[in-house]
């Protein structure tokens, strides 16, 4: 059977374009990007009332854009603007459908997407996966928050050669059913949310159950923490690949063949990393907010869009693969993945990485913040859990929080999934803003 995506001509054409342009020089990329920036800005100006009003108010016109510097004079758009005035910021593109993003930022946002954009999105991801040896038609097992009504919670999508496993009710008995099925199916790839992949790896490690050898693990949709990557590597002994992306399709950045750093895909969109003074980040190690401009979203254009996601700049060009792309060291906890301490510091949840023995005593956990300086750590204990273990956990967590939070431990029977079926590590109910002076300093500490 031919992989379904390969029957979509938009997918095939974009995949080919990405292959052909994979070795573009930095000049070729700059030419292409400037042309695309002019094109999408003109499209938004001519076809949406929202962008037109925004640019008129700022006294700029698409025809003024002759350089990247000119482009960077355009005002930003943010999530609240798009959420509150979606119709104004959208264009009447044929075949568009309304989609809603998850609330990882606490700001659920609707938008319009057209089929061609979506095909390019899938092809762009496939292009990046191909760097680590994946190709359409490879056998894959998927652990994502899908609702699957079959008794065994699995479905086989033949047209993608994909065995889909629901991570609702992701309990040991269910994981054992998936493991046995995998032994028959012999997947070459695992595709998962990092949190789901991690839970499954924990299960395999604890039970010692065999699993087929893999070519790799393709993670997406969530931050990948060190403790998750380490365990995935240990259990599956396979290459772990992750990309950064979002529904707005403004920025896509993935690992390459050789390096675990984020290579910003230049054909897909234009990414600016901007520090809190509004300056373009150019120093290795510096953190900035990702500002994205999509080349592929036309129904709801995203131009200089504030993603509220943060990345750490590494430099221009990857020495290992020699692509002259913008490279990010890591995606540093999305804003809504930060914790605010009593003294107003921001802590990245990456700082809450613990050694594995910490997690051995509990089945699952989640941080919850409703007020600054106060953290609730919810956990599902194992049968062997003791009061001494709880005291030790409390002490170690406080240490990681620099003894700068009021910490409450709460033993619970289960931790519900998000609407999209994710096991979320932190539920941050405060509205965090990037413009806080403490942020940059705290994250670099
Ligand atoms: Zn590279």
CSV table of C-alpha atoms and ligand atoms in Angstrom, one decimal:
chain,number,residue,atom,x,y,z
A,1,UNK,CA,0.0,0.0,0.0
A,2,UNK,CA,1.3,3.5,-0.9
A,3,UNK,CA,1.7,5.7,2.2
A,4,UNK,CA,-1.3,8.1,2.2
A,5,UNK,CA,0.8,11.2,2.4
A,6,UNK,CA,2.6,10.2,-0.8
A,7,UNK,CA,-0.7,10.3,-2.6
A,8,UNK,CA,-1.1,14.0,-1.7
A,9,UNK,CA,0.5,16.1,-4.4
A,10,UNK,CA,1.1,19.1,-2.2
A,11,UNK,CA,2.9,16.8,0.3
A,12,UNK,CA,5.0,15.3,-2.5
A,13,UNK,CA,5.9,18.6,-4.1
A,14,UNK,CA,6.9,20.2,-0.8
A,15,UNK,CA,8.9,17.2,0.3
A,16,UNK,CA,10.8,17.4,-3.0
A,17,UNK,CA,11.3,21.1,-2.7
A,18,UNK,CA,12.8,20.6,0.8
A,19,UNK,CA,15.1,17.9,-0.6
A,20,UNK,CA,16.3,20.1,-3.5
A,21,UNK,CA,16.9,23.1,-1.2
A,22,UNK,CA,18.5,21.1,1.7
A,23,UNK,CA,22.0,22.2,0.7
A,24,UNK,CA,21.3,25.9,0.0
A,25,UNK,CA,23.9,28.3,1.0
A,26,UNK,CA,23.2,31.1,3.5
A,27,UNK,CA,22.8,33.6,0.7
A,28,UNK,CA,20.3,31.4,-1.1
A,29,UNK,CA,18.4,31.0,2.1
A,30,UNK,CA,18.4,34.8,2.7
A,31,UNK,CA,17.2,35.5,-0.8
A,32,UNK,CA,14.4,33.0,-0.4
A,33,UNK,CA,13.4,34.2,3.0
A,34,UNK,CA,13.3,37.9,2.1
A,35,UNK,CA,11.1,37.1,-0.9
A,36,UNK,CA,8.8,35.0,1.3
A,37,UNK,CA,8.6,37.7,4.0
A,38,UNK,CA,7.5,40.2,1.4
A,39,UNK,CA,5.0,37.8,-0.1
A,40,UNK,CA,3.3,36.8,3.2
A,41,UNK,CA,3.2,40.4,4.4
A,42,UNK,CA,1.6,41.6,1.3
A,43,UNK,CA,-0.9,38.7,1.4
A,44,UNK,CA,-1.8,39.6,5.0
A,45,UNK,CA,-2.1,43.3,4.3
A,46,UNK,CA,-4.3,42.8,1.2
A,47,UNK,CA,-6.5,40.0,2.6
A,48,UNK,CA,-7.0,40.6,6.3
A,49,UNK,CA,-8.4,43.7,7.9
A,50,UNK,CA,-6.5,43.0,11.1
A,51,UNK,CA,-2.9,43.1,9.6
A,52,UNK,CA,-3.9,46.0,7.4
A,53,UNK,CA,-5.1,48.1,10.4
A,54,UNK,CA,-2.1,47.1,12.4
A,55,UNK,CA,0.5,48.1,9.8
A,56,UNK,CA,-1.4,51.3,8.8
A,57,UNK,CA,-1.4,52.3,12.5
A,58,UNK,CA,2.3,51.7,12.7
A,59,UNK,CA,2.8,53.7,9.5
A,60,UNK,CA,4.4,50.8,7.5
A,61,UNK,CA,3.5,49.2,4.2
A,62,UNK,CA,4.6,45.9,2.7
A,63,UNK,CA,6.2,47.7,-0.2
A,64,UNK,CA,8.6,49.4,2.4
A,65,UNK,CA,10.2,46.0,3.1
A,66,UNK,CA,13.5,45.8,1.3
A,67,UNK,CA,15.6,44.1,3.9
A,68,UNK,CA,15.3,42.0,7.0
A,69,UNK,CA,15.8,45.1,9.1
A,70,UNK,CA,12.8,46.7,7.4
A,71,UNK,CA,10.8,43.6,8.1
A,72,UNK,CA,11.7,43.7,11.8
A,73,UNK,CA,10.1,47.1,12.1
A,74,UNK,CA,6.7,45.5,11.7
A,75,UNK,CA,4.8,45.3,15.0
A,76,UNK,CA,4.3,42.0,16.7
A,77,UNK,CA,1.1,40.0,16.9
A,78,UNK,CA,0.4,37.9,20.0
A,79,UNK,CA,-1.9,35.1,21.1
A,80,UNK,CA,-4.5,37.4,22.7
A,81,UNK,CA,-4.8,39.5,19.4
A,82,UNK,CA,-5.4,36.4,17.3
A,83,UNK,CA,-7.7,34.8,19.9
A,84,UNK,CA,-9.9,37.9,20.3
A,85,UNK,CA,-10.0,39.0,16.7
A,86,UNK,CA,-9.5,35.9,14.7
A,87,UNK,CA,-11.8,36.8,11.9
A,88,UNK,CA,-10.0,40.1,11.3
A,89,UNK,CA,-6.7,38.4,11.2
A,90,UNK,CA,-7.8,35.7,8.8
A,91,UNK,CA,-8.1,35.6,5.1
A,92,UNK,CA,-10.8,33.9,3.0
A,93,UNK,CA,-8.6,31.0,1.7
A,94,UNK,CA,-10.5,28.2,0.0
A,95,UNK,CA,-11.0,25.0,2.0
A,96,UNK,CA,-9.9,26.4,5.3
A,97,UNK,CA,-11.0,24.8,8.5
A,98,UNK,CA,-11.1,26.1,12.0
A,99,UNK,CA,-8.8,24.4,14.5
A,100,UNK,CA,-8.1,25.0,18.1
A,101,UNK,CA,-4.7,24.6,19.8
A,102,UNK,CA,-4.1,23.1,23.2
A,103,UNK,CA,-3.8,25.3,26.2
A,104,UNK,CA,-0.1,24.7,26.9
A,105,UNK,CA,0.3,28.5,27.3
A,106,UNK,CA,-2.9,28.9,29.2
A,107,UNK,CA,-4.2,30.8,26.1
A,108,UNK,CA,-6.2,28.5,23.9
A,109,UNK,CA,-6.1,29.9,20.5
A,110,UNK,CA,-8.3,29.2,17.4
A,111,UNK,CA,-7.1,29.6,13.8
A,112,UNK,CA,-7.9,28.7,10.3
A,113,UNK,CA,-5.8,26.2,8.4
A,114,UNK,CA,-6.0,25.2,4.7
A,115,UNK,CA,-5.3,21.7,3.4
A,116,UNK,CA,-2.2,22.8,1.5
A,117,UNK,CA,-0.6,24.3,4.6
A,118,UNK,CA,-1.3,21.1,6.5
A,119,UNK,CA,0.3,19.0,3.7
A,120,UNK,CA,3.4,21.2,3.8
A,121,UNK,CA,3.5,20.8,7.6
A,122,UNK,CA,3.5,17.0,7.4
A,123,UNK,CA,6.1,17.0,4.6
A,124,UNK,CA,8.4,19.4,6.6
A,125,UNK,CA,8.3,17.1,9.6
A,126,UNK,CA,8.9,14.0,7.4
A,127,UNK,CA,11.9,15.9,5.8
A,128,UNK,CA,13.4,16.3,9.3
A,129,UNK,CA,12.7,12.7,10.3
A,130,UNK,CA,14.4,11.5,7.2
A,131,UNK,CA,17.6,13.0,8.5
A,132,UNK,CA,17.7,10.1,11.1
A,133,UNK,CA,16.7,7.5,8.6
A,134,UNK,CA,12.9,7.5,8.8
A,135,UNK,CA,10.9,7.2,5.6
A,136,UNK,CA,7.2,6.9,4.7
A,137,UNK,CA,6.0,3.4,5.1
A,138,UNK,CA,8.4,2.4,7.9
A,139,UNK,CA,6.6,0.4,10.6
A,140,UNK,CA,5.8,2.6,13.6
A,141,UNK,CA,4.1,2.4,16.9
A,142,UNK,CA,2.5,5.5,18.3
A,143,UNK,CA,1.9,6.5,21.9
A,144,UNK,CA,-0.2,9.5,22.0
A,145,UNK,CA,-3.4,10.8,23.6
A,146,UNK,CA,-5.7,9.2,21.2
A,147,UNK,CA,-9.2,8.1,22.2
A,148,UNK,CA,-9.5,4.6,20.6
A,149,UNK,CA,-12.7,2.7,21.2
A,150,UNK,CA,-11.4,-0.8,20.5
A,151,UNK,CA,-11.3,-3.1,23.5
A,152,UNK,CA,-7.5,-3.3,23.3
A,153,UNK,CA,-7.2,0.5,22.8
A,154,UNK,CA,-5.3,0.0,19.6
A,155,UNK,CA,-5.9,0.7,16.0
A,156,UNK,CA,-3.8,-0.1,12.9
A,157,UNK,CA,-3.7,2.7,10.3
A,158,UNK,CA,-2.7,0.7,7.2
A,159,UNK,CA,-2.3,3.7,5.0
A,160,UNK,CA,0.4,5.1,7.3
A,161,UNK,CA,1.7,1.7,8.4
A,162,UNK,CA,1.1,2.8,11.9
A,163,UNK,CA,0.0,1.0,15.1
A,164,UNK,CA,-1.7,3.5,17.3
A,165,UNK,CA,-1.9,3.0,21.0
A,166,UNK,CA,-4.0,5.2,23.3
A,167,UNK,CA,-2.3,6.6,26.3
A,168,UNK,CA,-5.5,7.0,28.1
A,169,UNK,CA,-5.5,4.4,30.9
A,170,UNK,CA,-1.8,4.1,30.5
A,171,UNK,CA,-1.5,1.5,33.3
A,172,UNK,CA,0.9,-1.5,33.4
A,173,UNK,CA,-1.7,-4.0,32.3
A,174,UNK,CA,-2.5,-1.9,29.2
A,175,UNK,CA,1.2,-1.3,28.5
A,176,UNK,CA,1.8,-5.0,28.6
A,177,UNK,CA,-0.9,-5.5,25.9
A,178,UNK,CA,0.9,-2.9,23.8
A,179,UNK,CA,4.3,-4.6,24.4
A,180,UNK,CA,3.0,-8.0,23.3
A,181,UNK,CA,1.5,-6.5,20.2
A,182,UNK,CA,4.8,-4.8,19.4
A,183,UNK,CA,6.6,-8.1,19.6
A,184,UNK,CA,4.4,-9.3,16.7
A,185,UNK,CA,4.4,-6.1,14.8
A,186,UNK,CA,8.1,-5.3,15.1
A,187,UNK,CA,8.0,-1.5,14.8
A,188,UNK,CA,11.1,0.3,13.6
A,189,UNK,CA,10.1,3.5,15.2
A,190,UNK,CA,8.3,4.7,18.3
A,191,UNK,CA,6.5,8.0,17.9
A,192,UNK,CA,5.4,9.6,21.1
A,193,UNK,CA,5.0,12.5,23.5
A,194,UNK,CA,8.1,12.5,25.6
A,195,UNK,CA,5.9,12.0,28.7
A,196,UNK,CA,4.2,9.0,27.3
A,197,UNK,CA,7.4,7.5,25.9
A,198,UNK,CA,8.9,8.0,29.3
A,199,UNK,CA,6.1,6.2,31.1
A,200,UNK,CA,6.4,3.3,28.7
A,201,UNK,CA,10.2,3.1,29.1
A,202,UNK,CA,9.7,3.1,32.9
A,203,UNK,CA,7.4,0.2,32.5
A,204,UNK,CA,9.8,-1.8,30.3
A,205,UNK,CA,12.7,-1.1,32.7
A,206,UNK,CA,10.7,-2.2,35.7
A,207,UNK,CA,9.3,-5.3,34.3
A,208,UNK,CA,12.3,-6.3,32.2
A,209,UNK,CA,10.0,-7.1,29.3
A,210,UNK,CA,11.5,-7.4,25.9
A,211,UNK,CA,10.8,-4.9,23.1
A,212,UNK,CA,11.8,-5.1,19.4
A,213,UNK,CA,15.0,-3.3,18.4
A,214,UNK,CA,14.2,0.2,17.1
A,215,UNK,CA,15.8,2.6,14.6
A,216,UNK,CA,14.8,5.5,16.7
A,217,UNK,CA,12.3,7.4,18.8
A,218,UNK,CA,10.5,10.4,17.3
A,219,UNK,CA,9.3,12.7,20.0
A,220,UNK,CA,7.1,15.8,19.6
A,221,UNK,CA,4.6,18.2,21.0
A,222,UNK,CA,6.3,18.6,24.4
A,223,UNK,CA,9.5,19.6,26.0
A,224,UNK,CA,11.9,16.7,26.3
A,225,UNK,CA,13.6,16.7,29.7
A,226,UNK,CA,17.0,15.2,30.3
A,227,UNK,CA,15.7,12.6,32.7
A,228,UNK,CA,13.2,11.5,30.0
A,229,UNK,CA,15.9,11.4,27.2
A,230,UNK,CA,18.3,9.5,29.5
A,231,UNK,CA,15.8,6.8,30.3
A,232,UNK,CA,14.6,6.5,26.7
A,233,UNK,CA,18.1,6.0,25.6
A,234,UNK,CA,18.9,3.5,28.3
A,235,UNK,CA,15.8,1.4,27.6
A,236,UNK,CA,15.5,1.5,23.8
A,237,UNK,CA,19.2,2.0,22.9
A,238,UNK,CA,18.1,4.0,19.9
A,239,UNK,CA,18.5,7.5,18.5
A,240,UNK,CA,16.1,10.0,20.0
A,241,UNK,CA,14.9,12.7,17.7
A,242,UNK,CA,12.8,15.7,18.6
A,243,UNK,CA,11.6,18.8,16.9
A,244,UNK,CA,10.1,22.1,18.1
A,245,UNK,CA,7.0,23.2,16.4
A,246,UNK,CA,3.5,24.5,17.0
A,247,UNK,CA,0.0,24.7,15.4
A,248,UNK,CA,0.6,28.2,14.1
A,249,UNK,CA,3.2,26.7,11.8
A,250,UNK,CA,5.6,29.6,12.0
A,251,UNK,CA,8.7,27.9,13.2
A,252,UNK,CA,9.9,24.3,12.9
A,253,UNK,CA,13.3,23.2,14.2
A,254,UNK,CA,14.6,19.7,14.6
A,255,UNK,CA,17.7,17.7,15.4
A,256,UNK,CA,20.0,16.8,12.5
A,257,UNK,CA,21.7,13.5,11.5
A,258,UNK,CA,24.5,14.1,14.0
A,259,UNK,CA,23.6,16.7,16.6
A,260,UNK,CA,21.0,17.0,19.3
A,261,UNK,CA,20.4,20.7,18.7
A,262,UNK,CA,17.5,22.5,17.1
A,263,UNK,CA,18.1,23.4,13.4
A,264,UNK,CA,15.6,26.1,12.4
A,265,UNK,CA,14.1,25.0,9.0
A,266,UNK,CA,14.5,28.1,6.8
A,267,UNK,CA,12.0,27.1,4.1
A,268,UNK,CA,9.2,26.8,6.6
A,269,UNK,CA,9.2,30.2,8.3
A,270,UNK,CA,11.4,33.0,9.6
A,271,UNK,CA,12.4,32.8,13.2
A,272,UNK,CA,13.7,35.6,15.3
A,273,UNK,CA,15.0,35.1,18.8
A,274,UNK,CA,14.4,38.3,20.7
A,275,UNK,CA,15.6,39.2,24.2
A,276,UNK,CA,13.5,41.2,26.6
A,277,UNK,CA,15.0,44.5,25.4
A,278,UNK,CA,13.6,43.6,22.0
A,279,UNK,CA,17.1,43.0,20.5
A,280,UNK,CA,17.9,40.1,18.2
A,281,UNK,CA,19.8,37.5,20.2
A,282,UNK,CA,23.2,36.8,18.7
A,283,UNK,CA,25.4,35.7,21.6
A,284,UNK,CA,25.7,31.9,22.1
A,285,UNK,CA,24.0,30.9,25.3
A,286,UNK,CA,21.6,33.8,25.4
A,287,UNK,CA,17.9,33.2,25.8
A,288,UNK,CA,15.2,34.8,23.7
A,289,UNK,CA,11.5,34.5,22.9
A,290,UNK,CA,10.8,32.8,19.6
A,291,UNK,CA,9.1,35.2,17.2
A,292,UNK,CA,7.8,33.4,14.2
A,293,UNK,CA,6.6,34.3,10.7
A,294,UNK,CA,5.0,31.5,8.8
A,295,UNK,CA,5.6,30.9,5.1
A,296,UNK,CA,3.0,28.2,4.9
A,297,UNK,CA,0.0,29.5,6.8
A,298,UNK,CA,-2.2,31.7,4.7
A,299,UNK,CA,-5.8,31.3,6.1
A,300,UNK,CA,-4.6,32.8,9.4
A,301,UNK,CA,-1.2,34.4,8.6
A,302,UNK,CA,1.3,34.6,11.5
A,303,UNK,CA,3.7,37.4,11.0
A,304,UNK,CA,6.1,38.4,13.7
A,305,UNK,CA,4.1,36.3,16.0
A,306,UNK,CA,5.1,36.1,19.7
A,307,UNK,CA,5.0,32.4,20.5
A,308,UNK,CA,5.8,32.8,24.2
A,309,UNK,CA,8.3,30.0,23.8
A,310,UNK,CA,11.9,30.4,24.7
A,311,UNK,CA,15.1,29.1,23.1
A,312,UNK,CA,18.8,29.3,23.8
A,313,UNK,CA,20.8,30.5,20.9
A,314,UNK,CA,23.8,28.4,19.8
A,315,UNK,CA,24.9,30.1,16.6
A,316,UNK,CA,24.7,30.1,12.8
A,317,UNK,CA,25.5,26.9,11.1
A,318,UNK,CA,26.0,23.4,12.4
A,319,UNK,CA,29.6,22.2,12.2
A,320,UNK,CA,28.5,18.5,12.0
A,321,UNK,CA,26.0,18.6,9.1
A,322,UNK,CA,27.2,21.9,7.6
A,323,UNK,CA,23.7,23.4,7.1
A,324,UNK,CA,24.0,27.1,7.5
A,325,UNK,CA,20.9,27.3,9.6
A,326,UNK,CA,20.1,29.1,12.8
A,327,UNK,CA,20.9,26.7,15.6
A,328,UNK,CA,19.3,26.6,19.1
A,329,UNK,CA,21.0,24.8,21.9
A,330,UNK,CA,17.7,23.9,23.5
A,331,UNK,CA,14.1,25.0,23.9
A,332,UNK,CA,14.1,26.3,27.4
A,333,UNK,CA,10.8,25.5,29.1
A,334,UNK,CA,7.9,27.3,27.5
A,335,UNK,CA,6.9,30.3,29.6
A,336,UNK,CA,4.0,28.3,31.0
A,337,UNK,CA,6.5,25.7,32.0
A,338,UNK,CA,8.2,27.9,34.5
A,339,UNK,CA,7.7,28.2,38.3
A,340,UNK,CA,7.7,31.5,40.2
A,341,UNK,CA,9.4,31.4,43.6
A,342,UNK,CA,8.7,33.5,46.7
A,343,UNK,CA,11.4,36.0,45.8
A,344,UNK,CA,10.0,36.3,42.3
A,345,UNK,CA,12.6,34.1,40.5
A,346,UNK,CA,11.6,32.0,37.6
A,347,UNK,CA,12.6,28.3,37.7
A,348,UNK,CA,12.6,26.2,34.6
A,349,UNK,CA,11.1,22.8,35.2
A,350,UNK,CA,14.3,21.4,33.7
A,351,UNK,CA,15.8,22.3,37.1
A,352,UNK,CA,13.5,19.9,38.6
A,353,UNK,CA,15.2,17.0,36.9
A,354,UNK,CA,15.8,14.4,39.5
A,355,UNK,CA,17.9,11.2,39.5
A,356,UNK,CA,15.9,8.2,38.6
A,357,UNK,CA,15.8,6.8,42.2
A,358,UNK,CA,13.6,9.8,43.0
A,359,UNK,CA,10.9,8.6,40.6
A,360,UNK,CA,11.3,5.0,41.6
A,361,UNK,CA,9.1,5.6,44.6
A,362,UNK,CA,6.2,7.1,42.7
A,363,UNK,CA,4.2,6.2,39.6
A,364,UNK,CA,3.5,9.7,38.3
A,365,UNK,CA,3.7,13.3,39.4
A,366,UNK,CA,2.7,16.8,38.5
A,367,UNK,CA,3.6,20.3,39.7
A,368,UNK,CA,0.8,22.7,40.2
A,369,UNK,CA,1.1,26.5,40.7
A,370,UNK,CA,-1.8,28.7,41.5
A,371,UNK,CA,-0.1,31.5,43.5
A,372,UNK,CA,3.4,32.9,43.2
A,373,UNK,CA,5.8,31.2,45.6
A,374,UNK,CA,3.5,28.2,46.2
A,375,UNK,CA,3.9,24.9,44.6
A,376,UNK,CA,1.8,21.7,45.0
A,377,UNK,CA,3.6,18.5,44.1
A,378,UNK,CA,1.0,15.9,43.3
A,379,UNK,CA,2.1,12.3,43.1
A,380,UNK,CA,0.8,8.8,42.7
A,381,UNK,CA,2.7,6.7,45.3
A,382,UNK,CA,3.7,3.1,44.7
A,383,UNK,CA,2.7,0.4,47.2
A,384,UNK,CA,6.1,0.6,48.8
A,385,UNK,CA,5.8,4.3,49.5
A,386,UNK,CA,6.7,5.4,53.0
A,387,UNK,CA,6.5,8.5,55.2
A,388,UNK,CA,10.3,8.6,55.2
A,389,UNK,CA,10.3,8.6,51.4
A,390,UNK,CA,7.9,11.5,51.4
A,391,UNK,CA,10.1,13.5,53.8
A,392,UNK,CA,13.1,12.8,51.6
A,393,UNK,CA,11.2,13.9,48.5
A,394,UNK,CA,10.1,17.1,50.2
A,395,UNK,CA,13.7,17.9,51.1
A,396,UNK,CA,15.1,17.2,47.7
A,397,UNK,CA,12.4,19.1,45.8
A,398,UNK,CA,12.8,22.1,48.1
A,399,UNK,CA,16.6,22.0,47.4
A,400,UNK,CA,15.9,22.1,43.7
A,401,UNK,CA,13.5,25.0,44.2
A,402,UNK,CA,16.3,26.8,46.0
A,403,UNK,CA,14.3,26.6,49.2
A,404,UNK,CA,12.4,29.5,47.8
A,405,UNK,CA,8.9,28.1,47.6
A,406,UNK,CA,6.2,26.9,49.9
A,407,UNK,CA,5.9,23.3,48.9
A,408,UNK,CA,2.9,21.0,49.6
A,409,UNK,CA,3.1,17.3,48.7
A,410,UNK,CA,-0.2,15.8,47.8
A,411,UNK,CA,-0.6,12.0,47.4
A,412,UNK,CA,-3.3,11.4,44.8
A,413,UNK,CA,-4.8,8.2,43.2
A,414,UNK,CA,-4.5,9.5,39.7
A,415,UNK,CA,-3.4,12.5,37.7
A,416,UNK,CA,-5.8,13.3,34.9
A,417,UNK,CA,-4.5,13.9,31.3
A,418,UNK,CA,-5.0,17.1,29.5
A,419,UNK,CA,-7.7,17.4,26.9
A,420,UNK,CA,-5.1,16.3,24.3
A,421,UNK,CA,-4.2,13.3,26.3
A,422,UNK,CA,-0.9,14.6,27.5
A,423,UNK,CA,0.7,13.9,30.9
A,424,UNK,CA,1.5,17.4,31.8
A,425,UNK,CA,4.4,18.0,34.2
A,426,UNK,CA,3.4,21.4,35.3
A,427,UNK,CA,0.0,23.0,35.5
A,428,UNK,CA,0.8,26.7,35.6
A,429,UNK,CA,-2.2,28.8,36.4
A,430,UNK,CA,-0.4,32.1,36.7
A,431,UNK,CA,-0.2,34.2,33.5
A,432,UNK,CA,3.5,34.6,33.0
A,433,UNK,CA,5.0,37.3,30.9
A,434,UNK,CA,8.4,37.4,29.2
A,435,UNK,CA,9.0,41.0,30.2
A,436,UNK,CA,9.9,40.1,33.7
A,437,UNK,CA,13.4,41.3,34.6
A,438,UNK,CA,14.0,38.2,36.7
A,439,UNK,CA,13.4,35.8,33.9
A,440,UNK,CA,16.6,35.9,31.9
A,441,UNK,CA,18.8,36.0,34.9
A,442,UNK,CA,17.0,33.1,36.5
A,443,UNK,CA,17.1,30.9,33.5
A,444,UNK,CA,20.8,31.4,33.0
A,445,UNK,CA,21.7,30.7,36.6
B,1,LIG,ZN1,23.5,19.7,12.1
